[in-house]
Short mmCIF file of C-alpha atoms in Angstrom, two decimals:
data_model
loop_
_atom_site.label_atom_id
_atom_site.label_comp_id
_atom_site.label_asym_id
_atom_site.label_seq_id
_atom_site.Cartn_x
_atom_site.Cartn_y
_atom_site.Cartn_z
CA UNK A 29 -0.69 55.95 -118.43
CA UNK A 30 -1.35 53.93 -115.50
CA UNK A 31 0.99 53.73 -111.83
CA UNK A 32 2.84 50.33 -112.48
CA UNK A 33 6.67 50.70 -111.79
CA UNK A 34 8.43 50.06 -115.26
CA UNK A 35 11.83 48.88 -115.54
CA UNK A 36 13.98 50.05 -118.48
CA UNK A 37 16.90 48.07 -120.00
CA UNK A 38 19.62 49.79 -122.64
CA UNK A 39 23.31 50.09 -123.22
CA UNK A 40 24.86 53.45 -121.97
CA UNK A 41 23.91 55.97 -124.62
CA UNK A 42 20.47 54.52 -125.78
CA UNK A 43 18.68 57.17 -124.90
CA UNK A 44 17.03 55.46 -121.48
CA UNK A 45 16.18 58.66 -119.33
CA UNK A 46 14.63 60.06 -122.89
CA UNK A 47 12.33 57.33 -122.78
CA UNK A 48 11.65 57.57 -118.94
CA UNK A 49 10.82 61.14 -119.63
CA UNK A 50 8.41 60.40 -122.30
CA UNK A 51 6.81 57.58 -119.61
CA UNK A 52 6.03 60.93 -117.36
CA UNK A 53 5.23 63.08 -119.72
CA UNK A 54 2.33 60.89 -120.61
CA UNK A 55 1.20 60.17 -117.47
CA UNK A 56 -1.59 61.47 -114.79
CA UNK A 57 1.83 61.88 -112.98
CA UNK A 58 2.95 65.13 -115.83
CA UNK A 59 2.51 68.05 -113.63
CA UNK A 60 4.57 66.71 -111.45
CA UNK A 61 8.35 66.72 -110.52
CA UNK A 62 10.56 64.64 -113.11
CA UNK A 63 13.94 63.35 -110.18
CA UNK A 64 16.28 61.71 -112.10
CA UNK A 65 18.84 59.87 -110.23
CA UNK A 66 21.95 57.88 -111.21
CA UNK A 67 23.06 55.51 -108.65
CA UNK A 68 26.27 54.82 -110.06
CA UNK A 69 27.12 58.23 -108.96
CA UNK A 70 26.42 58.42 -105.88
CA UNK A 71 28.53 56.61 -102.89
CA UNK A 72 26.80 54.26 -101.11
CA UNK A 73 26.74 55.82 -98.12
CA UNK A 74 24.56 59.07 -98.98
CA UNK A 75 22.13 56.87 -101.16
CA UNK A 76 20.13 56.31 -98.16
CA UNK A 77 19.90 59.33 -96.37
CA UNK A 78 19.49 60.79 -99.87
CA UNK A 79 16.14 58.11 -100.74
CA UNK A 80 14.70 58.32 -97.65
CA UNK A 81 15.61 61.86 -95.81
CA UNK A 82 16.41 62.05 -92.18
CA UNK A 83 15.33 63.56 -88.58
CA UNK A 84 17.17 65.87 -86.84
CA UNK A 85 19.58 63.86 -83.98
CA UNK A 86 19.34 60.75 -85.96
CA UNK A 87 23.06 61.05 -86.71
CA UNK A 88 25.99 63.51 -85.79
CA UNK A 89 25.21 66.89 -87.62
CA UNK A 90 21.89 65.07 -89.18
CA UNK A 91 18.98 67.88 -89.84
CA UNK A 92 15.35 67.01 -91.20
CA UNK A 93 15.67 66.58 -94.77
CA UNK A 94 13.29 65.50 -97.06
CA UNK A 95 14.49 62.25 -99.23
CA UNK A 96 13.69 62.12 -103.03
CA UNK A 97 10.64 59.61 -102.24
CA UNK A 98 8.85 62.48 -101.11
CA UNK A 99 10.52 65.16 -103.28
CA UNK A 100 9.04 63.14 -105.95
CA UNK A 101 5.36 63.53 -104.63
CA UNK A 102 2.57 63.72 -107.69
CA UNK A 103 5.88 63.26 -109.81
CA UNK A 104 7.98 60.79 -111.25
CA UNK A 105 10.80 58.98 -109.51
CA UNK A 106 13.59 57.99 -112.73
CA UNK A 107 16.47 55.11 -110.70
CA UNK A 108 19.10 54.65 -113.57
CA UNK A 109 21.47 52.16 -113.29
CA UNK A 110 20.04 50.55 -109.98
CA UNK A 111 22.34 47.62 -110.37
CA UNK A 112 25.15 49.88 -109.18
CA UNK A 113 22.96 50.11 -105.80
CA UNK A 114 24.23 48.56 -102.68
CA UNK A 115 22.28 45.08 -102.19
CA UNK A 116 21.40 45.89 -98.70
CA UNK A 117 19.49 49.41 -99.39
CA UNK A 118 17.86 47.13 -102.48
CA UNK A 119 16.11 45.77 -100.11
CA UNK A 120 14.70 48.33 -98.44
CA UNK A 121 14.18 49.93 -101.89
CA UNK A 122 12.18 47.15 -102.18
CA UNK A 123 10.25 47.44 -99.38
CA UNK A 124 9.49 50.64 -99.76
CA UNK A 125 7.69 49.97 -103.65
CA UNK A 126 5.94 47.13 -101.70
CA UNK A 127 4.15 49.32 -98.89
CA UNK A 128 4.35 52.48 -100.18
CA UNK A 129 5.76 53.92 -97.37
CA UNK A 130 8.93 55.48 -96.86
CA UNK A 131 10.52 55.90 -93.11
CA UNK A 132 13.50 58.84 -92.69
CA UNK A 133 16.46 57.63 -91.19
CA UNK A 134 15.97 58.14 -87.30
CA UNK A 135 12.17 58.14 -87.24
CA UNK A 136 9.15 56.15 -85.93
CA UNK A 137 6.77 57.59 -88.63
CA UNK A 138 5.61 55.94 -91.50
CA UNK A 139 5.08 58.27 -94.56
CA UNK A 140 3.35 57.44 -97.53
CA UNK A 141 4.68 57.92 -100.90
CA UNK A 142 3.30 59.40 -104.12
CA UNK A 143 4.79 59.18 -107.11
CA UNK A 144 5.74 56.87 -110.23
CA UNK A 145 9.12 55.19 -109.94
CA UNK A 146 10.92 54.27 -113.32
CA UNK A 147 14.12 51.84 -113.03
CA UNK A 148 16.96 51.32 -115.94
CA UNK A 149 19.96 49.00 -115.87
CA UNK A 150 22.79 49.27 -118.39
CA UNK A 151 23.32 45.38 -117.92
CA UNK A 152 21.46 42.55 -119.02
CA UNK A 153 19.22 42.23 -115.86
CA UNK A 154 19.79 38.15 -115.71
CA UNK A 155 23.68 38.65 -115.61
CA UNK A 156 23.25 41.21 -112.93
CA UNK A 157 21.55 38.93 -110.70
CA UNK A 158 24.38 36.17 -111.49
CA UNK A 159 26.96 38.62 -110.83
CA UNK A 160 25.35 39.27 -107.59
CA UNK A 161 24.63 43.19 -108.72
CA UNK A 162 20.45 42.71 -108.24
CA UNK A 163 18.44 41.48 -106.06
CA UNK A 164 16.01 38.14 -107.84
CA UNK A 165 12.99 39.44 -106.09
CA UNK A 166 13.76 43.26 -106.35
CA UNK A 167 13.84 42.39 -110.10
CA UNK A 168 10.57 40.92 -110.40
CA UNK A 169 9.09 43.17 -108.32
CA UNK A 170 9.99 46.01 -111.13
CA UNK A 171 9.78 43.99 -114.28
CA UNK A 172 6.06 44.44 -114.53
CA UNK A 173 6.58 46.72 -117.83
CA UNK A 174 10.06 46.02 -118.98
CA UNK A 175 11.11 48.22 -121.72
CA UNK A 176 14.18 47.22 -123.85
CA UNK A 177 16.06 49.83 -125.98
CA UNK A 178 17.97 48.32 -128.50
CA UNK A 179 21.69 49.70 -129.77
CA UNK A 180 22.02 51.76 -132.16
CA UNK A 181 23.48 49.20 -134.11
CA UNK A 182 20.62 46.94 -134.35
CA UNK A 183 18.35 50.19 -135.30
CA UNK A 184 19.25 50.41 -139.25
CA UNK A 185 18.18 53.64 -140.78
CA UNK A 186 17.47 55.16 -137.11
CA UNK A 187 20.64 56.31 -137.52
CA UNK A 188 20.02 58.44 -140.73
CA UNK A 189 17.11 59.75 -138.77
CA UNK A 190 18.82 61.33 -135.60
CA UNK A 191 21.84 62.46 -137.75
CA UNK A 192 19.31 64.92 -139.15
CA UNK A 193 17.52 65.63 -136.29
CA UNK A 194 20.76 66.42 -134.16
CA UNK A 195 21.64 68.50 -137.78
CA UNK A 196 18.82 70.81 -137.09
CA UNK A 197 19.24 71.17 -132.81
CA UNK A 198 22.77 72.18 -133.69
CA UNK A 199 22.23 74.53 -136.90
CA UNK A 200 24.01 72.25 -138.98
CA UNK A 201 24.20 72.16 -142.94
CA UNK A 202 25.38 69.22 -143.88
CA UNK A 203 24.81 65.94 -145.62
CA UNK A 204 26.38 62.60 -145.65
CA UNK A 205 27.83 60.97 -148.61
CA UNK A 206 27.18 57.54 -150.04
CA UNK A 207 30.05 56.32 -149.28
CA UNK A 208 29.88 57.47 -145.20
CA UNK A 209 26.50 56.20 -145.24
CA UNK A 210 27.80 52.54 -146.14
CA UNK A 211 30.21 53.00 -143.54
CA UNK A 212 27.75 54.19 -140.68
CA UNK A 213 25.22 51.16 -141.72
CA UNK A 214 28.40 48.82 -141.06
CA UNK A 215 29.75 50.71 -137.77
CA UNK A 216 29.23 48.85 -134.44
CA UNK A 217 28.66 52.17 -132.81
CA UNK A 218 30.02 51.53 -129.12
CA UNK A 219 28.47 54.61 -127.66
CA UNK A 220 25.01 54.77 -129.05
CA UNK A 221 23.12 57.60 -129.69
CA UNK A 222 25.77 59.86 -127.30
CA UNK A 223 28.51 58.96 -129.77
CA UNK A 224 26.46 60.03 -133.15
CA UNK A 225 25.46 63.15 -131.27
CA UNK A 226 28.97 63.76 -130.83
CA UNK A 227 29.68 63.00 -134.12
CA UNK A 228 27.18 65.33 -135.47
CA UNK A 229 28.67 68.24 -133.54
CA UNK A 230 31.75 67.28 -134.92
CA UNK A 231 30.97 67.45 -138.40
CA UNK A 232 29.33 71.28 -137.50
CA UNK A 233 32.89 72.22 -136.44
CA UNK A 234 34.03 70.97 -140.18
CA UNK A 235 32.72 73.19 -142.35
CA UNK A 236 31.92 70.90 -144.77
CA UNK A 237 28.43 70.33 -146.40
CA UNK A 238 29.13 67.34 -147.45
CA UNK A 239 30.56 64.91 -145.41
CA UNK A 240 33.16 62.45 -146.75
CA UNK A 241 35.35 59.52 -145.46
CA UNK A 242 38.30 62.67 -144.74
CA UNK A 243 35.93 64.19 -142.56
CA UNK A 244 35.83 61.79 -140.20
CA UNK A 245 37.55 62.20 -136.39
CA UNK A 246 40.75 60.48 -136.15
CA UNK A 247 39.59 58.37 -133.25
CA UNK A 248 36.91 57.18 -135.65
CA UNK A 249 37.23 53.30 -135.81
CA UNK A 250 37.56 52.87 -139.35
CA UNK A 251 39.37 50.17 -141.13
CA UNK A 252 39.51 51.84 -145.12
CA UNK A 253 37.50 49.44 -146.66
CA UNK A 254 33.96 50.35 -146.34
CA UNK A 255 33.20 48.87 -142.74
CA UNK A 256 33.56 49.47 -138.95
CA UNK A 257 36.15 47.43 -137.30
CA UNK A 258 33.70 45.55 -135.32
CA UNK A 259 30.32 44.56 -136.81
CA UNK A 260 27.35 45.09 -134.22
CA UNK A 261 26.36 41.34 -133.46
CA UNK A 262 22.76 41.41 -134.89
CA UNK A 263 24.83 41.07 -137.87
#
């Protein structure tokens, strides 16, 4: 409930803009706008024009824009996957979460900035900076609240838990048997809670109520003996 950047770690499918979304809806920051942006899909070269917005002449065809800084006034600014950021506009990135300021490309002005910024990596922060992918002082500049979603295969009976909840988004009626349930509780689950979604939907399109070891996809890693092929590593 407070302004202090936050800085979100999780394996793709974990769930991390969920959480970021939660982080604004409880915030003084509610009302406002909720920007999400991935930096992984963006090129490089529009991620600063896009950030910071520009001034008419500053560039060949360049208009006055507004960058997502200042969309994001009384709001909530949600970075996912910065480590797929170019190192160079890290550091302005940096500077700009420092001084609270935010310049458009061409300009002289100074503006000042409003809003919460959230960060999320899909990496293991350290390895990033090792791997040259993060900046050392960018990262302690946002790991003031770090916030570290586990995998789904480290969250035991979670899984049970959002089977039934995605049951009931998609109008499902079904139930799992014993016998999928040992193999779920085994399963390394590679894509999270975006794979059991999936999965769920699947089993809709079935028919079935109850769901056995037939009703499984065929690209269902599944080695007939009660288990996933790979074990998650808590284990």
């Amino acid at each position: 409930r407070n302004q202090t950047t936050v800085l979100i770690y999780g394996e793709t499918g974990t769930g991390k803009e969920l959480f970021a979304q939660s982080i604004h809806n409880a915030s003084p920051y509610q009302n406002g706008p909720f920007i999400s942006v991935n930096c992984a899909a963006i090129p490089s070269t529009l991620l600063e024009s896009m950030f910071f917005g520009t001034v008419k002449g500053s560039y060949t065809g360049a208009a006055n824009t507004t960058g997502l800084f200042e969309q994001a006034r009384n709001g909530t600014l949600f970075l996912d996957e910065i480590n797929s950021m170019d190192i160079s506009l890290q550091a302005k990135l940096l500077k700009v979460i420092e001084n609270k300021t935010v310049r458009r490309i061409g300009d002289m002005k100074e503006r000042e900035i409003r809003c919460r910024i959230l960060c999320a990596l899909n990496e293991a922060p350290l390895a990033c900076i090792e791997n040259g992918k993060l900046r050392r002082d960018l990262y302690y500049r946002l790991n003031t609240l770090p916030v570290l979603i586990p995998p789904l295969c480290r969250r035991g009976e979670d899984v049970f838990l959002l089977m039934e909840r995605f049951c009931r988004e998609l109008k499902g009626e079904f139930v799992l048997s014993e016998e999928v349930k040992k193999i779920f509780r085994t399963y390394s689950w590679p894509g999270n809670i975006r794979e059991l979604r999936n999965l769920a939907e699947y089993f809709c399109f079935t028919g079935s109520q109850v769901i056995t070891v037939k009703d499984l996809p065929p690209t269902f890693q599944y080695d007939g003996i009660g288990t996933g092929l790979s074990y998650c590593a808590s284990k």
